[in-house]
PDB file of C-alpha atoms in Angstrom:
ATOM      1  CA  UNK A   8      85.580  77.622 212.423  1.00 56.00           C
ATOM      2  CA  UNK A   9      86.594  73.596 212.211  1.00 74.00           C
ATOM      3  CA  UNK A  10      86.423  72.246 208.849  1.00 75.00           C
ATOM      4  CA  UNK A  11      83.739  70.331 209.908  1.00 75.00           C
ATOM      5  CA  UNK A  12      81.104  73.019 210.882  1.00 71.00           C
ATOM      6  CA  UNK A  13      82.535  74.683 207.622  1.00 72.00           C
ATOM      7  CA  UNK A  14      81.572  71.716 205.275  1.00 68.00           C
ATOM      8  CA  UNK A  15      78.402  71.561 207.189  1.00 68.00           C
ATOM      9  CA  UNK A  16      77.295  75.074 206.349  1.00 70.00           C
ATOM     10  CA  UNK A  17      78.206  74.655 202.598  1.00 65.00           C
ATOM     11  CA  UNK A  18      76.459  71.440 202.644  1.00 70.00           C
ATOM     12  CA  UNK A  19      73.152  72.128 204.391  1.00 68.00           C
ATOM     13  CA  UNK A  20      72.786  75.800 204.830  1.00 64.00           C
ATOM     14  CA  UNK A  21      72.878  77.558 207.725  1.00 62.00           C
ATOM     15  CA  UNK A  22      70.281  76.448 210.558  1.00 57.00           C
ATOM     16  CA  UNK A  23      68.798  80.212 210.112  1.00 56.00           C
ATOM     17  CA  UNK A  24      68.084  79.679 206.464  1.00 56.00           C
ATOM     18  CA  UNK A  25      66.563  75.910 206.980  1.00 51.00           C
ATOM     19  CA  UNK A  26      64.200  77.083 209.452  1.00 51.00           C
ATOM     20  CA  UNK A  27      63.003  80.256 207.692  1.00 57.00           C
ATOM     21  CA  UNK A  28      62.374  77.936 204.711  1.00 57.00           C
ATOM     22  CA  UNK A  29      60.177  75.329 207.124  1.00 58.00           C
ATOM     23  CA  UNK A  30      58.441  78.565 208.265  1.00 59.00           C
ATOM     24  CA  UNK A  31      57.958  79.884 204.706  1.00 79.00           C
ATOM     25  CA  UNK A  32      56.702  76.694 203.606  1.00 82.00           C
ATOM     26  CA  UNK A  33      54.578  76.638 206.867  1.00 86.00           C
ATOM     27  CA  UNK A  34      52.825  79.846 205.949  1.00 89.00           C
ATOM     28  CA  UNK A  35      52.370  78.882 202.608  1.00 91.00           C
ATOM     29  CA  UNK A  36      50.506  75.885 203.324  1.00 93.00           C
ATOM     30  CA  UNK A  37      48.275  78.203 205.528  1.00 94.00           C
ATOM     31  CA  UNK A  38      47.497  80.535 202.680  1.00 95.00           C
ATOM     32  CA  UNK A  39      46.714  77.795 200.478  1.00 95.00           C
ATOM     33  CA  UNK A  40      44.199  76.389 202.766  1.00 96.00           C
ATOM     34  CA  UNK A  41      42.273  79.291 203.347  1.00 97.00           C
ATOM     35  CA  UNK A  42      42.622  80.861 199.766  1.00 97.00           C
ATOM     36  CA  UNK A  43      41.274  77.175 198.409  1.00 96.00           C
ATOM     37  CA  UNK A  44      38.229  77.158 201.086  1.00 97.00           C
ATOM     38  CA  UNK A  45      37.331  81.036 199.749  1.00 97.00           C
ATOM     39  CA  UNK A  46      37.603  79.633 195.830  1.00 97.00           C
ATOM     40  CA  UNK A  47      35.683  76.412 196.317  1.00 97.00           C
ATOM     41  CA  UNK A  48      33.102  79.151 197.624  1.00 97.00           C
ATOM     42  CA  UNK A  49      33.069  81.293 194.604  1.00 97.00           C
ATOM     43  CA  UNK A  50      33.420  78.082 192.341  1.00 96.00           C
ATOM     44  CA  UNK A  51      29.804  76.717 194.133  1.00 97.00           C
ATOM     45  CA  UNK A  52      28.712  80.875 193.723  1.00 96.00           C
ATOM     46  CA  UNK A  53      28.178  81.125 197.313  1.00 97.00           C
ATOM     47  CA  UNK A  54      30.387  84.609 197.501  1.00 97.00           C
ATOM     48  CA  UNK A  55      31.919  86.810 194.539  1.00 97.00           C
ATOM     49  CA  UNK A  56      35.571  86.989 194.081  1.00 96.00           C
ATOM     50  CA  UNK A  57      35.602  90.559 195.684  1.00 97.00           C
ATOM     51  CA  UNK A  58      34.379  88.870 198.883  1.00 98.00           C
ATOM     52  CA  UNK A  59      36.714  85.964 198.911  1.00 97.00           C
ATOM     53  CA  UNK A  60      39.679  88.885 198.348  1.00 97.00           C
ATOM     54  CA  UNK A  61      38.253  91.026 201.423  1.00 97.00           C
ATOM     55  CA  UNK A  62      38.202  87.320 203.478  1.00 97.00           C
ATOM     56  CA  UNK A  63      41.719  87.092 202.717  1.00 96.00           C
ATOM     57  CA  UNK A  64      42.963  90.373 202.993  1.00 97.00           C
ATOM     58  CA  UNK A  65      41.109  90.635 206.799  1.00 97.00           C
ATOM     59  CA  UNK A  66      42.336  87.249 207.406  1.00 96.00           C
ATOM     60  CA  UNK A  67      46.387  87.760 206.201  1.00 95.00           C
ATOM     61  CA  UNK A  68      46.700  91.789 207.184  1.00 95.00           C
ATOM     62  CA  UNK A  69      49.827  91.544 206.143  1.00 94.00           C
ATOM     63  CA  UNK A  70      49.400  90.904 202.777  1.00 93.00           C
ATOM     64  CA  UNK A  71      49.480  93.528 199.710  1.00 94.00           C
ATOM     65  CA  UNK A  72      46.294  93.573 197.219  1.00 95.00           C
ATOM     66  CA  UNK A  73      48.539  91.888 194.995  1.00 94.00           C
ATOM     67  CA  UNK A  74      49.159  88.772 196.865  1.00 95.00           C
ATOM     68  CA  UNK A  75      45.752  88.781 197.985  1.00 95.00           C
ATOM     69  CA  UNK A  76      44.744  88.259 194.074  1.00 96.00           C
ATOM     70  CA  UNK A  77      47.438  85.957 193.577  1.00 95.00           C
ATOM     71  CA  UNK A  78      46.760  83.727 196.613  1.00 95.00           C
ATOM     72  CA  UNK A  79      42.853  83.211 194.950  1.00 96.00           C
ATOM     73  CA  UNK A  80      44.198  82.917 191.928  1.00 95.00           C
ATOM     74  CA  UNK A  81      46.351  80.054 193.457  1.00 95.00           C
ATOM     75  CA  UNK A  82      43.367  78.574 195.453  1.00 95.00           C
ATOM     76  CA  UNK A  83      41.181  78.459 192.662  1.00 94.00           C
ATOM     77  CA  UNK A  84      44.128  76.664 190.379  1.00 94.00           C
ATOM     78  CA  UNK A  85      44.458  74.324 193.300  1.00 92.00           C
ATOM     79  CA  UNK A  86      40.568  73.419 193.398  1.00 91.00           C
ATOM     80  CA  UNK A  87      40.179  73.131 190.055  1.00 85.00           C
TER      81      UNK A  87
END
């Protein structure tokens, strides 16, 4: 490895790490946007928190019940 492409990796990370960071940030935004659209619907009483969880959870699979709470939690901060 050149000194160069050594100095490189110290300085900015390796290109691996910067784009799972873009992507992290990427989904992030995502979960934000839906999680803030489900609060500003139990803020106006239009659904319960229990249905703006289930919205989530079908909409993010992937997710455990625990982020599921803490993503409304986080929309509902956000919309405040």
């Amino acid at each position: 490895m050149s000194l160069l492409a050594y100095l490189w990796g110290v300085i900015f990370g390796r290109p691996q790490d910067l784009v799972e960071a873009q992507t992290s940030g990427a989904w992030q935004r995502v979960v934000d946007a839906f999680s803030s659209d489900q609060a500003v619907l139990v803020w106006d009483q239009k659904i319960t928190e229990e249905q703006a969880r289930a919205a989530i959870a079908e909409r993010f699979p992937e997710m455990t019940s625990d982020e599921v709470a803490h993503a409304l939690a986080r929309g509902m901060f956000l919309t405040r």
